mmCIF file of C-alpha atoms in Angstrom:
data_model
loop_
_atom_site.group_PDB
_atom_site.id
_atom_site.type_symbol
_atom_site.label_atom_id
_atom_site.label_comp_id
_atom_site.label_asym_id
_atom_site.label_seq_id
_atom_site.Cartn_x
_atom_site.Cartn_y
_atom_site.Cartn_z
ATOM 1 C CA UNK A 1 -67.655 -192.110 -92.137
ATOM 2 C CA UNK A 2 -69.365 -194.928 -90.450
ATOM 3 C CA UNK A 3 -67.804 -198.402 -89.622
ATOM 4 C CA UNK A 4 -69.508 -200.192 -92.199
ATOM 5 C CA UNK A 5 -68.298 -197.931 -95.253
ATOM 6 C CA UNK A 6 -64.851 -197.736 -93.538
ATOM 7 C CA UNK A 7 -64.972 -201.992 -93.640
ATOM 8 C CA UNK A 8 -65.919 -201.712 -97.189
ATOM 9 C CA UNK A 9 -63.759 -199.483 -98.210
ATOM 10 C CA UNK A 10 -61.033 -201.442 -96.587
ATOM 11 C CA UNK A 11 -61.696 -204.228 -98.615
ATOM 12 C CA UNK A 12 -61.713 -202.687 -101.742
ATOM 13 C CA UNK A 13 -58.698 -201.187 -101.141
ATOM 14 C CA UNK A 14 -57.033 -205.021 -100.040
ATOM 15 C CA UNK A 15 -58.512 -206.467 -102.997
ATOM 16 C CA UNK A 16 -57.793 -204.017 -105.424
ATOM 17 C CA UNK A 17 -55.150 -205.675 -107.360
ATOM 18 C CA UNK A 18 -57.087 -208.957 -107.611
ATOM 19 C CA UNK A 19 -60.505 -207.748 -109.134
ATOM 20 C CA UNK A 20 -59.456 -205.563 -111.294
ATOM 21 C CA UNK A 21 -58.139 -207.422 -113.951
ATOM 22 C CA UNK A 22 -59.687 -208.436 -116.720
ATOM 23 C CA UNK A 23 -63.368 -208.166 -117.677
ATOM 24 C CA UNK A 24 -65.099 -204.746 -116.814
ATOM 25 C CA UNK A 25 -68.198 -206.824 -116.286
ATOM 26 C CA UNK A 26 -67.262 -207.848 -112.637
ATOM 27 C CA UNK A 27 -67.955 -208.551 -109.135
ATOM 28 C CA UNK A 28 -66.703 -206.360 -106.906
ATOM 29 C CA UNK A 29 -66.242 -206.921 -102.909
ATOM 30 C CA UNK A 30 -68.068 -203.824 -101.784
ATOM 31 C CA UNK A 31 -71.183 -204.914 -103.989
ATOM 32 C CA UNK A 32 -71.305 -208.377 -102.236
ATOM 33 C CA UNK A 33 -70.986 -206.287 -98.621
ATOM 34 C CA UNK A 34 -74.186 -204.363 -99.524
ATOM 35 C CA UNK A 35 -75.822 -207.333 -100.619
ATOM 36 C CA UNK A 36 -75.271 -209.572 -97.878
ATOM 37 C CA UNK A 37 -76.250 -206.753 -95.417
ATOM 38 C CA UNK A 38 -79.476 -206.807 -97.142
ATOM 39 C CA UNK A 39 -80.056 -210.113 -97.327
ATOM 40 C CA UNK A 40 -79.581 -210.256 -93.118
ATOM 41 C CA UNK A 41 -82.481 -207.657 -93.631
ATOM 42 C CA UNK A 42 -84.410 -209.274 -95.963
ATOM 43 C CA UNK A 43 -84.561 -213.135 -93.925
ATOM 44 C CA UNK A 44 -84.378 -211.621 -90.632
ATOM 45 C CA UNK A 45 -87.759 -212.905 -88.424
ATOM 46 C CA UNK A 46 -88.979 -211.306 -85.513
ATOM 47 C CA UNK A 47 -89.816 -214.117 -83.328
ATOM 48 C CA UNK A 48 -90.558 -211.993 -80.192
ATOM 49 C CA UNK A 49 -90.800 -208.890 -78.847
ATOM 50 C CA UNK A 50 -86.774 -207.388 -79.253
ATOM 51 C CA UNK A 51 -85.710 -210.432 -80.565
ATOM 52 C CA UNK A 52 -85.382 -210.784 -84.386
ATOM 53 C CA UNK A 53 -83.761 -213.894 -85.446
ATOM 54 C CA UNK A 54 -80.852 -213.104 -88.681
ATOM 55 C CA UNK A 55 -79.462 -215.776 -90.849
ATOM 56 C CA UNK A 56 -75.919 -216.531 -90.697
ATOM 57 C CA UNK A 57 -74.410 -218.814 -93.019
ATOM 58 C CA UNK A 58 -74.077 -217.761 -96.597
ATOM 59 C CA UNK A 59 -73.311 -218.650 -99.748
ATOM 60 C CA UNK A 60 -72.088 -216.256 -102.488
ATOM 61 C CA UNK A 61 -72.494 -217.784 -106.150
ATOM 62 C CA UNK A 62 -70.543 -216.634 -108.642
ATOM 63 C CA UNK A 63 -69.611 -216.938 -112.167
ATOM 64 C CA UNK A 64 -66.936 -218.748 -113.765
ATOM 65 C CA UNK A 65 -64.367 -215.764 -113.877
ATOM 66 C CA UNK A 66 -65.894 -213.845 -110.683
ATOM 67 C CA UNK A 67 -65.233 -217.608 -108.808
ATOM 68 C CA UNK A 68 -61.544 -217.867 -110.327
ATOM 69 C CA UNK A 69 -60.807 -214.260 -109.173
ATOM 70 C CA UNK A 70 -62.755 -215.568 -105.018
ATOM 71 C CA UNK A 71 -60.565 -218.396 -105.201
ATOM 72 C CA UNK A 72 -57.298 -216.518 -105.470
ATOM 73 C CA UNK A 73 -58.312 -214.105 -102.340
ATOM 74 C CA UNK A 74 -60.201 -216.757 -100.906
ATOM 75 C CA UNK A 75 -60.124 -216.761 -96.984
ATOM 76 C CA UNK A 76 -59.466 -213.055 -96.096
ATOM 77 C CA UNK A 77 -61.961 -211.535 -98.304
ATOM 78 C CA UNK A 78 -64.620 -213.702 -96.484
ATOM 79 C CA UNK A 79 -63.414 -213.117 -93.158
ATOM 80 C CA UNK A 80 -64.408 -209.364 -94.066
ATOM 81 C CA UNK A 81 -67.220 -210.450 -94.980
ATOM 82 C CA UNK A 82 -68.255 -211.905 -92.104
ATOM 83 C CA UNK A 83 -67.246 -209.214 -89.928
ATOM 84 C CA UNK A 84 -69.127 -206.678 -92.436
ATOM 85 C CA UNK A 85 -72.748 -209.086 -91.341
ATOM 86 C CA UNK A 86 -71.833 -209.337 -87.988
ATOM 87 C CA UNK A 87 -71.408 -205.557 -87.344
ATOM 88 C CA UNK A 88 -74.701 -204.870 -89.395
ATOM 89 C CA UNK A 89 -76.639 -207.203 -87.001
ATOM 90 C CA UNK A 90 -75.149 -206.210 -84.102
ATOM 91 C CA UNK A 91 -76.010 -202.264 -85.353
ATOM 92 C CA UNK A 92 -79.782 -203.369 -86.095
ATOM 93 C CA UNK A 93 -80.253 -205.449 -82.834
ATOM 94 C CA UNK A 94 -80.828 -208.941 -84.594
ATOM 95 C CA UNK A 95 -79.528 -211.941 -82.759
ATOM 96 C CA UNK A 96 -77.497 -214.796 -84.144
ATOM 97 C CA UNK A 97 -78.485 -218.136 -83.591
ATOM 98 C CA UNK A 98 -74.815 -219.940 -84.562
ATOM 99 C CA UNK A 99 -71.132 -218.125 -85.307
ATOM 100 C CA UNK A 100 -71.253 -216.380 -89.195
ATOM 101 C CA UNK A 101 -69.878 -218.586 -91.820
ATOM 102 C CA UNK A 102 -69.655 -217.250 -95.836
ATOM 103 C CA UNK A 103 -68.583 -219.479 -98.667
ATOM 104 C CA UNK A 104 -67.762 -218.491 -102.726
ATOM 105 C CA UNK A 105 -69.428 -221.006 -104.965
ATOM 106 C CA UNK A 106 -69.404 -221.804 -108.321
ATOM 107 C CA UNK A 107 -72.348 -221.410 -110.246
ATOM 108 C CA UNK A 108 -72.225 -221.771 -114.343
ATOM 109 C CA UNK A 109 -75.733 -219.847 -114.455
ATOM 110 C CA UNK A 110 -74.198 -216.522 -113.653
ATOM 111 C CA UNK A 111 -72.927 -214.411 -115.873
ATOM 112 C CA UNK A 112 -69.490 -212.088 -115.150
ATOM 113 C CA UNK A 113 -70.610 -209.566 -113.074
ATOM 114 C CA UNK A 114 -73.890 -211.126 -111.849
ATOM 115 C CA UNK A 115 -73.900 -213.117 -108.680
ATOM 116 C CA UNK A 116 -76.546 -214.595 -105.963
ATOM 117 C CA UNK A 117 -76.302 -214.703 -102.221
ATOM 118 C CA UNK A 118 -78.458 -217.596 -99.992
ATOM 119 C CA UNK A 119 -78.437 -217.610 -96.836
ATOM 120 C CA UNK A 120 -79.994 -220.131 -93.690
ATOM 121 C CA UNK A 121 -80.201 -220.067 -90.239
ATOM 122 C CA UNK A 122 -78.060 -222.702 -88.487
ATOM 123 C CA UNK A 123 -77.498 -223.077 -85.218
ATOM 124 C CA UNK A 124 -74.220 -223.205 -83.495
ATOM 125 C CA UNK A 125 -74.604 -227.394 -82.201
ATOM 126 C CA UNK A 126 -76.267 -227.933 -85.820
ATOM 127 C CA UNK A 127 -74.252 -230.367 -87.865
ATOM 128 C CA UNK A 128 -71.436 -228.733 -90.002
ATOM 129 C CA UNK A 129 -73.063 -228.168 -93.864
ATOM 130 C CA UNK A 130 -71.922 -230.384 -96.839
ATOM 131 C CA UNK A 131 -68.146 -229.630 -97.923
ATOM 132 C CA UNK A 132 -67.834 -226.820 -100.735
ATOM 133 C CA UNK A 133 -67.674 -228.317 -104.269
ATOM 134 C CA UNK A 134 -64.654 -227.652 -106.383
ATOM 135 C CA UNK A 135 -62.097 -226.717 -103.106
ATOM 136 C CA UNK A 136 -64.170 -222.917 -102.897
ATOM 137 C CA UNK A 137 -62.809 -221.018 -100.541
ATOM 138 C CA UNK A 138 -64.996 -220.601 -97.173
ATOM 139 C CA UNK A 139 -64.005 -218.384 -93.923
ATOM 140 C CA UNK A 140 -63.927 -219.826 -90.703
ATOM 141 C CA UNK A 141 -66.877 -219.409 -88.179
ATOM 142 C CA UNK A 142 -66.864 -216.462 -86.738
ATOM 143 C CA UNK A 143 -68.543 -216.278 -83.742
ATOM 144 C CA UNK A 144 -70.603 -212.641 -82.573
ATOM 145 C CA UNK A 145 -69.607 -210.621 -79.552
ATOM 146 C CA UNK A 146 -71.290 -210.760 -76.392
ATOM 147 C CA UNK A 147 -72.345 -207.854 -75.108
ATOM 148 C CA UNK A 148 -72.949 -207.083 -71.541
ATOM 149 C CA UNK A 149 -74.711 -204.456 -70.076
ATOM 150 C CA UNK A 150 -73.709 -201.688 -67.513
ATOM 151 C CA UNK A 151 -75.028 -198.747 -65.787
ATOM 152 C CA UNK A 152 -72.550 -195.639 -65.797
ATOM 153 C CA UNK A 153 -73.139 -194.219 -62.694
ATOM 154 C CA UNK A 154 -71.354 -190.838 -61.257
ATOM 155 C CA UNK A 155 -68.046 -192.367 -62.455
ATOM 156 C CA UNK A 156 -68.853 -195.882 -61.307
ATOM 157 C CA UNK A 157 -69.866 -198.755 -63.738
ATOM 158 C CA UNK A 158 -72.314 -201.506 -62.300
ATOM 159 C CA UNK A 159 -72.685 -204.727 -64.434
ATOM 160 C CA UNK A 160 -76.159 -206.127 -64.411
ATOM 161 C CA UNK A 161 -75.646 -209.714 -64.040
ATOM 162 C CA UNK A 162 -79.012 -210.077 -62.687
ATOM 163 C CA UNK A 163 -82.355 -210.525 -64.526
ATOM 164 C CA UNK A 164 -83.809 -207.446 -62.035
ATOM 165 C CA UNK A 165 -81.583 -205.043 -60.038
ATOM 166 C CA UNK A 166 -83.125 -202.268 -57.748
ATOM 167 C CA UNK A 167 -82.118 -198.715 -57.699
ATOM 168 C CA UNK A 168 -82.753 -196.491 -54.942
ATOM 169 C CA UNK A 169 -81.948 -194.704 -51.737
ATOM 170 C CA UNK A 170 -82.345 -197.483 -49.460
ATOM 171 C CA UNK A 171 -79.296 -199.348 -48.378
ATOM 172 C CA UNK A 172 -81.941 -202.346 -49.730
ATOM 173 C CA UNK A 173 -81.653 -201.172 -52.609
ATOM 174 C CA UNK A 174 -79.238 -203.625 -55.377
ATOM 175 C CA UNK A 175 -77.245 -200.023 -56.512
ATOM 176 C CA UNK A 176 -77.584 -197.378 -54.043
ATOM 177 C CA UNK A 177 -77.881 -194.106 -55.629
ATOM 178 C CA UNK A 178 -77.498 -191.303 -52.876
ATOM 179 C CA UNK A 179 -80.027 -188.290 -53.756
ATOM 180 C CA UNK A 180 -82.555 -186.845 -51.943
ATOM 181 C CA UNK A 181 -84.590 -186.417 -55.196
ATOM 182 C CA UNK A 182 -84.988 -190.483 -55.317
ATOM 183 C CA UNK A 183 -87.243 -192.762 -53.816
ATOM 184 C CA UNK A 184 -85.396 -195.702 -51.668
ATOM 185 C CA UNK A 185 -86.909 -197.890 -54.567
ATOM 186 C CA UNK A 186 -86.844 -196.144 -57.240
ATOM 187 C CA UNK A 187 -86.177 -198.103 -60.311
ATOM 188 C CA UNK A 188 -85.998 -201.577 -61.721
ATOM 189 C CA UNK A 189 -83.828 -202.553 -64.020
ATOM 190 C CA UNK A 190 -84.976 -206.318 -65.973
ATOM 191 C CA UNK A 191 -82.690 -208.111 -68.743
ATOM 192 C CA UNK A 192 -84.128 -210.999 -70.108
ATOM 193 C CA UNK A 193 -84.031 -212.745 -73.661
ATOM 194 C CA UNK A 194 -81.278 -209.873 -74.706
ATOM 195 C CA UNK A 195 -83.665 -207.025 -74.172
ATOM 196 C CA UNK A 196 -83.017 -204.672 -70.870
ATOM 197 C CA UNK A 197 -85.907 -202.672 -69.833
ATOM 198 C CA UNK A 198 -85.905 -199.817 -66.976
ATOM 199 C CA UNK A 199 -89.301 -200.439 -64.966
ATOM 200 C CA UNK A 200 -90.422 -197.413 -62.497
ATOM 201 C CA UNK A 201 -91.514 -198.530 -59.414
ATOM 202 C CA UNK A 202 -94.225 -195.744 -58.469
ATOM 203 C CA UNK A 203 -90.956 -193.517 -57.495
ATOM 204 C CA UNK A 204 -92.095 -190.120 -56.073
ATOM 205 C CA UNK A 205 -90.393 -187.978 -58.861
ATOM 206 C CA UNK A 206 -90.633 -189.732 -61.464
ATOM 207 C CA UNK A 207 -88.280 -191.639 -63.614
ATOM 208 C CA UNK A 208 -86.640 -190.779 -67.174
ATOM 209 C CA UNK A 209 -85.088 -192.283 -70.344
ATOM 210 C CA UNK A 210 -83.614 -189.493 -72.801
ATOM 211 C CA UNK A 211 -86.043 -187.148 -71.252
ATOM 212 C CA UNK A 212 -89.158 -189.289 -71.440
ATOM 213 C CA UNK A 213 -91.268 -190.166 -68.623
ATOM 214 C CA UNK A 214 -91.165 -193.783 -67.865
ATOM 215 C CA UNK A 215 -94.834 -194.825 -67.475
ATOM 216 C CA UNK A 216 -94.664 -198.539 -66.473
ATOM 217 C CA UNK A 217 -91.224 -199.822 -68.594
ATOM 218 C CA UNK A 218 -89.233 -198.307 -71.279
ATOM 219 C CA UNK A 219 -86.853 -200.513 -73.210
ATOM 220 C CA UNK A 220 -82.814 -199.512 -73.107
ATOM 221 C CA UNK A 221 -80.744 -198.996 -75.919
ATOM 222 C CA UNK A 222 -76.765 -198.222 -75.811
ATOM 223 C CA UNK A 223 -76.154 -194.510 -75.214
ATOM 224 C CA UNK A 224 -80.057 -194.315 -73.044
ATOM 225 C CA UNK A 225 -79.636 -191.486 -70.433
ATOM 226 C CA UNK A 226 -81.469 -192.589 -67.626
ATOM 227 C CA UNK A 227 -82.549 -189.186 -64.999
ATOM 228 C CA UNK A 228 -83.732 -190.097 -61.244
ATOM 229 C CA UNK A 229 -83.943 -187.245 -59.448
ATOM 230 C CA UNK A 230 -80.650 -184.997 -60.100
ATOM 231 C CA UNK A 231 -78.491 -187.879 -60.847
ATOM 232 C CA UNK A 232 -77.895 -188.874 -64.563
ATOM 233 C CA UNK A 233 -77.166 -192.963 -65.744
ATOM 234 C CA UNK A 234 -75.995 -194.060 -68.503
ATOM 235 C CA UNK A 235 -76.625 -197.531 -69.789
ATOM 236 C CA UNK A 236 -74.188 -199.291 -72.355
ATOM 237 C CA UNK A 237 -73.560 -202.106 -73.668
ATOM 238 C CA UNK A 238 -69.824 -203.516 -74.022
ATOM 239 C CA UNK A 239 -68.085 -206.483 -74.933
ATOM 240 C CA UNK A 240 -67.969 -209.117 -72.370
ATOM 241 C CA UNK A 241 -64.720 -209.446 -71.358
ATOM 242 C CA UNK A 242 -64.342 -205.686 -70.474
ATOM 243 C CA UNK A 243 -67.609 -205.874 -68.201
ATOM 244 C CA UNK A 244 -68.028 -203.476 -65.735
ATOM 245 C CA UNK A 245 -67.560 -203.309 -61.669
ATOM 246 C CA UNK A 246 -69.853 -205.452 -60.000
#
């Protein structure tokens, strides 16, 4: 079961109790989940090469009963919320501009059972929105992890702090990597703009991301099995504050 359906399925379970009295004709929690993750999909703009902007603040709109039914979960049901968009971004690779903020609002257009999500971009020193008519019920901000990426190498973990770090043979080198089968400059690995890209530089044996020849650059993702010579890297990335040796 992935993350996402155990989150869902977690809120269902919480909110139970509360949504499922009354009318048949409903919202339920796990329907707004799905929606909102495709409404990230649906606004998200690539602006740049590996970078594709994703809205985060949202506002649910819901029906006179569905809104009575928000208002008495209120705050924890959108704190799941926001944790169910920010683990779909952070699974598609989007990038937040400003910390994830959902709010339940009233609308007298919808019907039981029928609701609307909107959604904007809004950046984190933006001015906080207009307060939420009729005391609705809005999560805090929650803000996205940072994630910072290591090398996994031969039982050692290397942060790259740096925009370009060197690996090689030569004691030059940024991360020495002792193998006969590598060049003393072997490999270059860039991060900029929240992309991280391994760049060969003309090493005699070639270099290798999950068993593809690197001509020129290949782009990393977490999990990519980098091969130089006989020695195998792995390149993750983790939360911040559990960054790797230096």
């Amino acid at each position: 079961m992935g993350l996402l359906d155990k989150v869902e399925r977690g809120i269902e379970k919480a909110v139970r109790g509360v949504f499922s009295t009354g009318s048949k004709a409903q919202v339920e929690p796990v329907e707004i989940a799905s929606r909102l993750r495709r409404e990230v999909d649906h606004k998200a703009i690539t602006v740049a090469a590996g970078r594709t902007l994703a809205p985060n603040v949202f506002d649910v709109l819901l029906s006179d009963d569905d809104f009575q039914r928000a208002q008495e979960w209120g705050t924890p049901l959108a704190e799941e919320l926001c944790d169910v968009v920010i683990n779909h971004v952070r699974s598609q690779g989007y990038t937040l501009q400003g910390p994830v903020r959902i709010s339940f609002r009233h609308d007298e257009a919808h019907r039981p059972g029928d609701f609307e999500i909107t959604s904007k971009t809004e950046k984190a020193s933006a001015p906080a929105a207009a307060a939420p008519r009729a005391n609705l019920p809005a999560a805090p901000s929650r803000q996205p992890v940072r994630l910072q990426p290591v090398l996994d190498i031969d039982g050692q973990r290397y942060s790259l702090n740096a925009p370009s770090v060197v690996l090689g043979r030569s004691s030059e080198a940024d991360i020495l990597v002792d193998d006969t089968g590598v060049s003393r400059r072997h490999l270059e690995i860039q991060t900029a703009g929240g992309t991280t890209t391994a760049v060969d530089l003309g090493s005699t044996n070639g270099s290798y991301v999950n068993g593809h020849k690197v001509a020129g650059s290949m782009e990393l993702t977490d999990g990519s099995t980098i091969t130089m010579g006989r020695t195998k890297i792995i390149f993750r990335l983790l939360p911040a504050n559990t960054g790797g040796r230096p």
